[in-house]
PDB file of C-alpha atoms and ligand atoms in Angstrom:
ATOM      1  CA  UNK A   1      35.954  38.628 -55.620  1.00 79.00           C
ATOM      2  CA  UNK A   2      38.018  35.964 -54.678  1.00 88.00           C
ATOM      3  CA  UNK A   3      36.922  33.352 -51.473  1.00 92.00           C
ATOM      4  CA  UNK A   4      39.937  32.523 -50.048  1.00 93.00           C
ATOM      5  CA  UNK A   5      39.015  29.034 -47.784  1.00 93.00           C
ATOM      6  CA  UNK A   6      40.657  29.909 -44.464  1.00 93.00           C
ATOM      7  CA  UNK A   7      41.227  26.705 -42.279  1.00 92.00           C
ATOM      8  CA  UNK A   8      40.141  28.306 -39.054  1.00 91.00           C
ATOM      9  CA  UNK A   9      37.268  30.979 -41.087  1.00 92.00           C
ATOM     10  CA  UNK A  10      36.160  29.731 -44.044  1.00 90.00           C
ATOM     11  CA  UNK A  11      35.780  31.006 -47.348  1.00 91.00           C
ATOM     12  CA  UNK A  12      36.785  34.310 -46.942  1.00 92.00           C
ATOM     13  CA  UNK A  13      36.844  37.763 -49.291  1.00 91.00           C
ATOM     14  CA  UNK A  14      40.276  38.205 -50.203  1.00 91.00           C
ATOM     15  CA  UNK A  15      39.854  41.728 -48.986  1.00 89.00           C
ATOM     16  CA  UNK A  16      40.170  40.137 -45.543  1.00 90.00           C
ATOM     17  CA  UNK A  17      43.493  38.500 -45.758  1.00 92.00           C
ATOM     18  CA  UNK A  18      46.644  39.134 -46.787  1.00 94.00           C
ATOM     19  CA  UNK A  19      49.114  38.059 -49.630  1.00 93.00           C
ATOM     20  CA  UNK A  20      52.017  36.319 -48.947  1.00 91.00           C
ATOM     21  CA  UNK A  21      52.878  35.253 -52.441  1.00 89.00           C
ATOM     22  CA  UNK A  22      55.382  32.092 -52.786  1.00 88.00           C
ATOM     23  CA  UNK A  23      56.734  30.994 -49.974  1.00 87.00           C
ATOM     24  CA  UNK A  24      60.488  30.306 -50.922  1.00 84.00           C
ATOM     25  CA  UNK A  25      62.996  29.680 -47.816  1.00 87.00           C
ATOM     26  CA  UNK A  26      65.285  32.238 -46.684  1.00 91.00           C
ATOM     27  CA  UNK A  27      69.073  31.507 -47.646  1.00 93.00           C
ATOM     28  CA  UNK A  28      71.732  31.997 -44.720  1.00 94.00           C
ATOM     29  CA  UNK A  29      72.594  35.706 -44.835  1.00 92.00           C
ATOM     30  CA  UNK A  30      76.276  34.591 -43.607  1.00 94.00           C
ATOM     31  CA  UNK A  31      77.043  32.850 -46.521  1.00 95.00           C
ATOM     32  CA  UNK A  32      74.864  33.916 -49.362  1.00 94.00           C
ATOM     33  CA  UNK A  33      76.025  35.489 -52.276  1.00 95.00           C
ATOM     34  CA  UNK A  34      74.454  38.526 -53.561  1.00 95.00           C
ATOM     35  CA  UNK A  35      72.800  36.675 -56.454  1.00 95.00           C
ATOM     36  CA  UNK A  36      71.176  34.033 -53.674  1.00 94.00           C
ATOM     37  CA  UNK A  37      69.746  37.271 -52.183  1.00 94.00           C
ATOM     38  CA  UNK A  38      68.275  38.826 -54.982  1.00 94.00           C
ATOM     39  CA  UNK A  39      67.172  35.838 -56.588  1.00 92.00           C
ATOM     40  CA  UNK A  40      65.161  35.317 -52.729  1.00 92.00           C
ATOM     41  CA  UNK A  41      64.160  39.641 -52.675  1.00 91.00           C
ATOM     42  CA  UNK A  42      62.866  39.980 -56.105  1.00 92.00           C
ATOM     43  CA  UNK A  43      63.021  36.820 -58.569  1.00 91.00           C
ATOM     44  CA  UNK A  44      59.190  34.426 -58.603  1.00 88.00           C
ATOM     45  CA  UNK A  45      58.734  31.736 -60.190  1.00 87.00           C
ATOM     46  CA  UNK A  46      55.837  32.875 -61.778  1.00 87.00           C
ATOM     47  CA  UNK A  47      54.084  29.468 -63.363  1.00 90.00           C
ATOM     48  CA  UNK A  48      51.493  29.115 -65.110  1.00 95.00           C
ATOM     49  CA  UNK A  49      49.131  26.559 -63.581  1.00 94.00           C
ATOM     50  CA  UNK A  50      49.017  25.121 -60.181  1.00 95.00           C
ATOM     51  CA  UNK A  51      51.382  27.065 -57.365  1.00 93.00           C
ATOM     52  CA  UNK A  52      51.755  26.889 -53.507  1.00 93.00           C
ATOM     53  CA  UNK A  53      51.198  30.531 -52.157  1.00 93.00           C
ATOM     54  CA  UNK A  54      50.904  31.903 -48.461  1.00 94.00           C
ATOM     55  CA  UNK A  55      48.067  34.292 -47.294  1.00 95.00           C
ATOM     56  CA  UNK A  56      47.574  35.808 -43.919  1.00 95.00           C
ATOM     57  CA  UNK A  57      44.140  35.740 -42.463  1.00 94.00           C
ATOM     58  CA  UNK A  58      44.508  39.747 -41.364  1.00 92.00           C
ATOM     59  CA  UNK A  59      41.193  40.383 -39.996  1.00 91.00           C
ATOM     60  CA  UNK A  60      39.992  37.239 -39.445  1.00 92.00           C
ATOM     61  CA  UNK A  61      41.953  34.238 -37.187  1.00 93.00           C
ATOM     62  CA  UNK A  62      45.006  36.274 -37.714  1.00 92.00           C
ATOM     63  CA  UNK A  63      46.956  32.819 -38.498  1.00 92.00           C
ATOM     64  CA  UNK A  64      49.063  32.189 -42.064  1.00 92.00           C
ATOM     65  CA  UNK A  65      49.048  29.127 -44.255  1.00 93.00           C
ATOM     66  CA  UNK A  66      49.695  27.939 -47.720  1.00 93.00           C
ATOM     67  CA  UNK A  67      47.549  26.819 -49.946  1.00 93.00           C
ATOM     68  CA  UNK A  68      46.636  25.892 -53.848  1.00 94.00           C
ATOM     69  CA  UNK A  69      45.614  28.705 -56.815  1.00 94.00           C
ATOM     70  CA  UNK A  70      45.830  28.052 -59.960  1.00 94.00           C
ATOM     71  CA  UNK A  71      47.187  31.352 -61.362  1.00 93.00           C
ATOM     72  CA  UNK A  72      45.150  30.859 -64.992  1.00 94.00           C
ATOM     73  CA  UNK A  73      41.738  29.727 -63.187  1.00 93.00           C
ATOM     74  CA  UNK A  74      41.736  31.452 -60.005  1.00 90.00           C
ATOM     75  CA  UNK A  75      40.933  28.148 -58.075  1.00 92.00           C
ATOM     76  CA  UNK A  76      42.067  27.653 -54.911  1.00 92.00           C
ATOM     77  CA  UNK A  77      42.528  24.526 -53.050  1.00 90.00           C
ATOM     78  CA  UNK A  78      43.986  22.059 -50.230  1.00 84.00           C
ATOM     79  CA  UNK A  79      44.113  24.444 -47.015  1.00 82.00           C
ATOM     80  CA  UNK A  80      45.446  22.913 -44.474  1.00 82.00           C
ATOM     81  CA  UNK A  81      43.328  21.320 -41.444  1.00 77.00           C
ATOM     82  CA  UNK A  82      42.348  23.909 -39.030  1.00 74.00           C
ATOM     83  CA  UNK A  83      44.975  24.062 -35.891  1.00 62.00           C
ATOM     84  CA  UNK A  84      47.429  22.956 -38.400  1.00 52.00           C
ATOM     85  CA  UNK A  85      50.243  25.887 -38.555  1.00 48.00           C
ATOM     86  CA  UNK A  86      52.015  25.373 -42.105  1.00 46.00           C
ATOM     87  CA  UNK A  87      49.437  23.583 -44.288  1.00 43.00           C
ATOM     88  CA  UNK A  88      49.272  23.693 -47.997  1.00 41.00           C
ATOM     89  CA  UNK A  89      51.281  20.769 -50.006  1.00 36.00           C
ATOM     90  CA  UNK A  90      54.446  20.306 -51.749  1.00 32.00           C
TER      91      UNK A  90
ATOM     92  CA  UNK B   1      47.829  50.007  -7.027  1.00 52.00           C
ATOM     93  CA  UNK B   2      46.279  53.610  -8.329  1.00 61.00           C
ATOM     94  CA  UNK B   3      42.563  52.698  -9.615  1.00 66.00           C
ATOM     95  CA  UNK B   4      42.840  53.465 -13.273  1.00 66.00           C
ATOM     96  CA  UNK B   5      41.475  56.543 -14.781  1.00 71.00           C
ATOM     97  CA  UNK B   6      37.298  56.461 -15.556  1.00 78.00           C
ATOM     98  CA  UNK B   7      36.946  55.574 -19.018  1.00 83.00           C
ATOM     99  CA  UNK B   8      35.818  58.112 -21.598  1.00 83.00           C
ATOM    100  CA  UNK B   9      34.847  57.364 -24.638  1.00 87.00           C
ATOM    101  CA  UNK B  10      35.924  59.676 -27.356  1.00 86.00           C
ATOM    102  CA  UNK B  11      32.990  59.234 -29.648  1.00 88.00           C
ATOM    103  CA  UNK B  12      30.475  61.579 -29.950  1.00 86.00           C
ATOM    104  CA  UNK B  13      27.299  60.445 -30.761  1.00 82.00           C
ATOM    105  CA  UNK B  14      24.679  63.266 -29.502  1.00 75.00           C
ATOM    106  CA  UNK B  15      23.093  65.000 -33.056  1.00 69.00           C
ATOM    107  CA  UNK B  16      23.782  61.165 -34.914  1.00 70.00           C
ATOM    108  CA  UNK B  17      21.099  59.640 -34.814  1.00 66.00           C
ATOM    109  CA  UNK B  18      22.368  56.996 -33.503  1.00 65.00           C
ATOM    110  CA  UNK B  19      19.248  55.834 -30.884  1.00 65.00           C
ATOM    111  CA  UNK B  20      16.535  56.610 -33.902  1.00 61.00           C
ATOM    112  CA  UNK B  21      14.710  54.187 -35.614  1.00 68.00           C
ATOM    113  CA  UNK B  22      13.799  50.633 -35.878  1.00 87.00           C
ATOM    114  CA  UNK B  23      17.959  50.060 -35.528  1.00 92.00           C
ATOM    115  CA  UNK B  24      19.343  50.982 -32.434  1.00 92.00           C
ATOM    116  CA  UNK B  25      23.337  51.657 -31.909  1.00 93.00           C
ATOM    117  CA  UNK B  26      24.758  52.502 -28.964  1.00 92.00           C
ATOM    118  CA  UNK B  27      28.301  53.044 -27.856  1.00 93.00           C
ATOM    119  CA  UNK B  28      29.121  50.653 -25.018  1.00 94.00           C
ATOM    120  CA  UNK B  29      32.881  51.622 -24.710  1.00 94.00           C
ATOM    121  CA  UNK B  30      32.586  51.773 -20.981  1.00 93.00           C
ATOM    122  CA  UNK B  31      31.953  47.870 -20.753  1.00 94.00           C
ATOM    123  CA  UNK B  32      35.364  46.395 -18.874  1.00 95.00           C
ATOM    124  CA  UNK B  33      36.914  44.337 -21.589  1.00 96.00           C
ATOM    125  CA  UNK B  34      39.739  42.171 -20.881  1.00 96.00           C
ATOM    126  CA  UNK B  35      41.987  40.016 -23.631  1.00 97.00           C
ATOM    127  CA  UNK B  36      43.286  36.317 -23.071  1.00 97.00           C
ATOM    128  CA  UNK B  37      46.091  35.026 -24.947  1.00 96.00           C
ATOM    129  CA  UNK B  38      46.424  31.249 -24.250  1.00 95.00           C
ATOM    130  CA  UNK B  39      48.111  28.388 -26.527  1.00 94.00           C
ATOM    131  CA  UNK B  40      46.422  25.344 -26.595  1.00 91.00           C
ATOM    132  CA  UNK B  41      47.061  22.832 -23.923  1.00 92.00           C
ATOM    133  CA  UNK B  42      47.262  25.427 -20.496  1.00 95.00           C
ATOM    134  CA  UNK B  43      45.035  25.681 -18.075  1.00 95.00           C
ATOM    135  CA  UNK B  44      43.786  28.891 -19.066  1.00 95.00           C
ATOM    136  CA  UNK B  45      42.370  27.812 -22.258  1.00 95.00           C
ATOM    137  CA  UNK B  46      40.704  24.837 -20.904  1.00 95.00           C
ATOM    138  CA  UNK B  47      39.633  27.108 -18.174  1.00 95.00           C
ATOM    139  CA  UNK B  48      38.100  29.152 -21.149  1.00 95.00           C
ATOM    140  CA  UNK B  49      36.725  26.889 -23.324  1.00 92.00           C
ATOM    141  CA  UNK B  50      34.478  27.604 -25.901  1.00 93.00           C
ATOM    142  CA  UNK B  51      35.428  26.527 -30.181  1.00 93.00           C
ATOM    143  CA  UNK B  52      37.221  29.419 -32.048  1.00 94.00           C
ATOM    144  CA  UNK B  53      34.147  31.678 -33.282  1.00 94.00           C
ATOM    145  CA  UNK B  54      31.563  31.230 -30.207  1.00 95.00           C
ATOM    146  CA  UNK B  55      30.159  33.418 -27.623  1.00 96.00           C
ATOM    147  CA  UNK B  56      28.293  32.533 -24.364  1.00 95.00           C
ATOM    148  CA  UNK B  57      27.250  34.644 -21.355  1.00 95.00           C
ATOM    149  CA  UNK B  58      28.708  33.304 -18.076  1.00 93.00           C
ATOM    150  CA  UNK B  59      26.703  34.865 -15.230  1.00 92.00           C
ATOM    151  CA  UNK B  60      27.792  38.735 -15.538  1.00 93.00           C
ATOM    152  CA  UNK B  61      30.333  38.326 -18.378  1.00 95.00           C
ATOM    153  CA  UNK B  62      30.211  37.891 -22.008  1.00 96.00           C
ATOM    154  CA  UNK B  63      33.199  35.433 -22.735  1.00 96.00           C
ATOM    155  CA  UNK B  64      33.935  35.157 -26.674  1.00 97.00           C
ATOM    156  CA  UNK B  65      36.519  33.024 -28.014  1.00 96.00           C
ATOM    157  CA  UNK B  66      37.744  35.771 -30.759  1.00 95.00           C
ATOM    158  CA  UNK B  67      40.794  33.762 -31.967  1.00 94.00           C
ATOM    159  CA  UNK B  68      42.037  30.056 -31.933  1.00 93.00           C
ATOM    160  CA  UNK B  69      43.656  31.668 -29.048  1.00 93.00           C
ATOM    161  CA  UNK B  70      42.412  34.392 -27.766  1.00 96.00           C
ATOM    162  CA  UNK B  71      39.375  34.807 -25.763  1.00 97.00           C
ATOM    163  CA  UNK B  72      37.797  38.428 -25.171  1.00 97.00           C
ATOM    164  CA  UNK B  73      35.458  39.232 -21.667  1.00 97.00           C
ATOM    165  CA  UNK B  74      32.960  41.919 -21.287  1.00 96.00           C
ATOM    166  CA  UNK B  75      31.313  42.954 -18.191  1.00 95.00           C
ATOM    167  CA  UNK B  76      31.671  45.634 -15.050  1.00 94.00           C
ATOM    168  CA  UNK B  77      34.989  45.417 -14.271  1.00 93.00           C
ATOM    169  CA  UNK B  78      34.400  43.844 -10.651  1.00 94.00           C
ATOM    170  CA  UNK B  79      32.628  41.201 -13.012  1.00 95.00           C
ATOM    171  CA  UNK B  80      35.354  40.426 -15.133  1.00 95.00           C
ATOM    172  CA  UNK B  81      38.230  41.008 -12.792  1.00 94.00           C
ATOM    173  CA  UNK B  82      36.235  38.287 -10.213  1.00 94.00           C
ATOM    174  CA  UNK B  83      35.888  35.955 -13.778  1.00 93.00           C
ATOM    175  CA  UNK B  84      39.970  35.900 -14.612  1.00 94.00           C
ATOM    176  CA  UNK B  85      41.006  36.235 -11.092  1.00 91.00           C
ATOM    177  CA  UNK B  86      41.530  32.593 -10.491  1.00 88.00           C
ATOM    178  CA  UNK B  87      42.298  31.888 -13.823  1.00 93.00           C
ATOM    179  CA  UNK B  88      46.237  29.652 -14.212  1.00 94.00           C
ATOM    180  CA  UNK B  89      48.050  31.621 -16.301  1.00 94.00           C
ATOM    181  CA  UNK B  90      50.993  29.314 -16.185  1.00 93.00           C
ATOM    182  CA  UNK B  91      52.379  28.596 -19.742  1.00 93.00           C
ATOM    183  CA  UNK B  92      51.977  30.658 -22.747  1.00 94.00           C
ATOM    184  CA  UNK B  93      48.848  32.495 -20.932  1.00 95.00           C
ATOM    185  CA  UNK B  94      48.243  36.447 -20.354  1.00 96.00           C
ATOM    186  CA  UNK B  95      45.771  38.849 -19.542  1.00 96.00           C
ATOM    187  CA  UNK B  96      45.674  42.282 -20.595  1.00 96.00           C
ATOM    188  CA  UNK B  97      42.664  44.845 -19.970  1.00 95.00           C
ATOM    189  CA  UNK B  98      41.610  46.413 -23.240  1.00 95.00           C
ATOM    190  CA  UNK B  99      38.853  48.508 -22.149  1.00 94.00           C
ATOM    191  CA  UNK B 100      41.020  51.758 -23.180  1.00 93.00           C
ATOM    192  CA  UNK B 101      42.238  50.280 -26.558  1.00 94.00           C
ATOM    193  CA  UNK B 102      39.350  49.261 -27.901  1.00 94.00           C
ATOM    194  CA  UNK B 103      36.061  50.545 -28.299  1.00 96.00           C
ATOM    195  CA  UNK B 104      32.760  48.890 -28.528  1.00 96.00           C
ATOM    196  CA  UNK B 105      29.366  49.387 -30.338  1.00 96.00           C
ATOM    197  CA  UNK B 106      26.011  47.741 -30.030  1.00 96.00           C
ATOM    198  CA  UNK B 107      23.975  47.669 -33.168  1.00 96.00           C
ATOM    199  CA  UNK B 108      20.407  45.874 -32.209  1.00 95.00           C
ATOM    200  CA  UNK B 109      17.296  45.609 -34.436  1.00 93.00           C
ATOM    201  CA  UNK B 110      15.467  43.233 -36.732  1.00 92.00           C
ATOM    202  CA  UNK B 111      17.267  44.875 -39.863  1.00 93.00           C
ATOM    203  CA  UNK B 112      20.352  45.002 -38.366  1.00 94.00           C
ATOM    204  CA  UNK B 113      21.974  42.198 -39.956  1.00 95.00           C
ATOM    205  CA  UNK B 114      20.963  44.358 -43.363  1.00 94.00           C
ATOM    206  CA  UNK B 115      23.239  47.305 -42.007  1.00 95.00           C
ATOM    207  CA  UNK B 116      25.864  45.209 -41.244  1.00 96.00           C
ATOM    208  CA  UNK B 117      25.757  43.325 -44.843  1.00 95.00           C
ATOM    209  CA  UNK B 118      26.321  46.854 -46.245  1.00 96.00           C
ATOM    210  CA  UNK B 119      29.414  47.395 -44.961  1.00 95.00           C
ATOM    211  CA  UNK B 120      30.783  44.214 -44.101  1.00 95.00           C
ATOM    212  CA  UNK B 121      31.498  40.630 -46.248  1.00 91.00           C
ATOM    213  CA  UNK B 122      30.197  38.552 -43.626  1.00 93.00           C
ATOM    214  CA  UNK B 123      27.450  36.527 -44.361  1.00 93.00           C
ATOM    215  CA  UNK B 124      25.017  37.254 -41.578  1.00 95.00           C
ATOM    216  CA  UNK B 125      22.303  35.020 -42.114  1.00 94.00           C
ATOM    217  CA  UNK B 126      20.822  33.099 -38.980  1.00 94.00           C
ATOM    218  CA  UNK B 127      22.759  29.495 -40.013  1.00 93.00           C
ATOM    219  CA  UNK B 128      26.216  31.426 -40.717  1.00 92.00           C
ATOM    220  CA  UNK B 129      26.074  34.090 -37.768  1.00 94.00           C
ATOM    221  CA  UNK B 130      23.187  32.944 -35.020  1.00 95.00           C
ATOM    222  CA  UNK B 131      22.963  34.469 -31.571  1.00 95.00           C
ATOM    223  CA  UNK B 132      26.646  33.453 -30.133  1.00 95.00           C
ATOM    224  CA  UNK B 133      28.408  33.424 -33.020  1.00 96.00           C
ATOM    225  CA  UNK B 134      31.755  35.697 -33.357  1.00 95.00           C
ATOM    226  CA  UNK B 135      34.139  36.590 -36.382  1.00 95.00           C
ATOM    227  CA  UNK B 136      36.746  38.766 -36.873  1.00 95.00           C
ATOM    228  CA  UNK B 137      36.272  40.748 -39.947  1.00 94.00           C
ATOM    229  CA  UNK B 138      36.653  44.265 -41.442  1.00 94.00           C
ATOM    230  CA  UNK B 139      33.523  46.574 -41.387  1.00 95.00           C
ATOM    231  CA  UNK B 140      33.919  50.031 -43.359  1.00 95.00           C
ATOM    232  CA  UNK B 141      37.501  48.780 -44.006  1.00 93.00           C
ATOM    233  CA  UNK B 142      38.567  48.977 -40.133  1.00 94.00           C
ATOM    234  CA  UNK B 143      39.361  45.948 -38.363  1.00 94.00           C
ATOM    235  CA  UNK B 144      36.888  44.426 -35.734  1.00 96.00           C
ATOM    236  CA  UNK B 145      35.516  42.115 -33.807  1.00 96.00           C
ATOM    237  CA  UNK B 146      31.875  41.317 -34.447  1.00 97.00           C
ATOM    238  CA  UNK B 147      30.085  39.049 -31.497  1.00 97.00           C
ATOM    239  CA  UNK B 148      26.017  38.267 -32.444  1.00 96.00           C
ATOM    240  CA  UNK B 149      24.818  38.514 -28.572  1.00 95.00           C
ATOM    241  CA  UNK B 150      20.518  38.744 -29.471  1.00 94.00           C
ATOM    242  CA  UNK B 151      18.560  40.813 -26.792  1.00 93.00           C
ATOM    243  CA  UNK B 152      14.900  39.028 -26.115  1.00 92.00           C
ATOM    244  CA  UNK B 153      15.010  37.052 -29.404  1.00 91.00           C
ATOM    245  CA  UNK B 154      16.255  40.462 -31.484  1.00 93.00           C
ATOM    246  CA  UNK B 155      19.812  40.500 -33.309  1.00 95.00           C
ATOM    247  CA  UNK B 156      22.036  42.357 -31.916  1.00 96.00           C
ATOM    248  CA  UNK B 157      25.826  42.901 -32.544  1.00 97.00           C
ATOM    249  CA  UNK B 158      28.653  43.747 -30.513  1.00 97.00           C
ATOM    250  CA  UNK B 159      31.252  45.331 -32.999  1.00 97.00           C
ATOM    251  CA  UNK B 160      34.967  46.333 -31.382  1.00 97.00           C
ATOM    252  CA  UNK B 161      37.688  48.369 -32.643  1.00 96.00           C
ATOM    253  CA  UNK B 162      40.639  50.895 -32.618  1.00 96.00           C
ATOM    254  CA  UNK B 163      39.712  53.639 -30.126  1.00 94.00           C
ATOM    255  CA  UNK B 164      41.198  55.501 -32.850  1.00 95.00           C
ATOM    256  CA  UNK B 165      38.766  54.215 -35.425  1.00 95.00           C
ATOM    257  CA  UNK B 166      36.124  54.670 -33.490  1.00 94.00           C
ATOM    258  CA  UNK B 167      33.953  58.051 -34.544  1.00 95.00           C
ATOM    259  CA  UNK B 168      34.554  57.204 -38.213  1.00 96.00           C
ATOM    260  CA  UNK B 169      33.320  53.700 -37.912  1.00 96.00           C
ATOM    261  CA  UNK B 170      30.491  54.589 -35.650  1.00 95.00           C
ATOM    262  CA  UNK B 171      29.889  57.439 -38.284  1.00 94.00           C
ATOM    263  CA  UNK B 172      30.041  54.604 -40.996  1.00 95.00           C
ATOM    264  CA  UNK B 173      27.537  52.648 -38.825  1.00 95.00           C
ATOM    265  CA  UNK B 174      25.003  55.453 -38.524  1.00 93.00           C
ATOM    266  CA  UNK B 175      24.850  55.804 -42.125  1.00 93.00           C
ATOM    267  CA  UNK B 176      24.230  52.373 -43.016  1.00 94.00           C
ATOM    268  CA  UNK B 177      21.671  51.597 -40.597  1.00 92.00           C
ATOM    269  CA  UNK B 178      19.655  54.904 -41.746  1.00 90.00           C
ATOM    270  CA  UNK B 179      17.956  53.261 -44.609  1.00 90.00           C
ATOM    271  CA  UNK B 180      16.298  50.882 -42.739  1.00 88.00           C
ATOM    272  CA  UNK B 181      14.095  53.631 -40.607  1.00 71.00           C
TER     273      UNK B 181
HETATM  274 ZN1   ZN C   1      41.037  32.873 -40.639  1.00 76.41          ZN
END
């Protein structure tokens, strides 16, 4: 089981939330190319060690943020401050 | 305005059990229930009150603040239509009556917190979840509201959800509280 610390919850199962995966910004669909877009659809980054990821708080506070994992550990850390709407670091 | 129709509640409960034993559940679908979405700063959520995951009774209504911002209220409808009549809705504020959408189940009884552990990730314990508490949080896998609301020093849980949810998670609820007697 995973406890996922929701700012506004707590440490949370997993099962409660949802996975955003890594939050990468959206290029202009007016002037991307069609590499820009697939790289944004389908390409992750993938790293092994610390990453920024997005999770949804489905059944509980129903609010998203970003937070820590470290992909070969399973740690999690720095949620954002309750209230606060983006969160997370980098 | 037409009166709206009586409510019905579509879950049958006579031949389940549901009243036998030393855990009680009960459907309380009837109860008025009303929904208040306010963003911080207007008058209606000051008017509200309350921090994110707390319940109090005011008077003839149960007023829960469900969400950073959203507020649920429980009560006979001339209760809870007299409690967010005067309320300022001015800003990012609205009411909408839910007592058709969503369903509602009491679960009271010393053990009760034991059903609910069974089929829920909560932690119910008395410091995590005590009289007054609320979470939102999925028991048997469907989406709810849970509000701890203790009747003469006994737990006892309010638990909403889906109106089409509602036989199979009262179903789900009947069979985890049999255990317990
Ligand atoms: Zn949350």
């Amino acid at each position: 089981m995973l406890l996922v610390p929701c700012p506004n919850c707590g440490p949370r199962n997993a099962s409660d939330m949802s996975y955003g995966g890594e939050p990468h910004s959206r290029p202009d669909p007016n002037t991307a190319s069609p590499e820009q877009w697939r790289t944004y659809l389908y390409l992750r980054d993938n790293e092994s060690g610390w990453i920024t990821e997005k999770w949804y708080c489905s059944s509980g506070c129903r609010k998203h943020f970003k937070l820590e994992r470290h992909t070969l550990t399973g740690e999690l850390r720095n949620p954002p401050l309750p209230g606060n709407k983006t969160g997370g670091h980098k | 305005m037409a009166d709206p129709p009586a409510f019905e509640s579509p879950v049958v409960t006579i031949g389940r059990a549901a009243g036998a034993g030393s855990i009680t559940l009960t459907d309380e679908s009837a109860t008025t229930k009303a929904s208040v979405r306010a963003a911080d700063g207007t008058p209606a959520a000051s008017a509200l009150g309350l921090t994110f995951g707390c319940a109090e009774a005011r008077g003839d209504v149960l007023v829960a603040r469900t969400r950073p911002d959203e507020w649920m209220v429980f009560g006979t409808s001339q209760a809870v239509a007299a409690h967010l009549g005067g309320l300022d809705l001015s800003g990012y504020a609205s009411t909408v009556d839910i007592t058709h959408s969503r369903l509602m189940f009491r679960i009271t009884g010393l053990a009760a917190a034991k059903a609910m552990a069974k089929v829920c990730s909560i932690d119910f314990s008395d410091p995590m979840m005590p009289s007054g508490a609320c979470v939102g949080a999925s028991v048997a896998k469907v989406g709810c509201d849970i509000i701890r609301h203790d009747i003469d020093d006994v737990p006892s849980y309010r638990i909403l959800c889906d109106r089409s949810f509602g036989q199979y998670l009262f179903d789900a609820l009947v069979d985890a509280k049999a255990e317990f007697g």
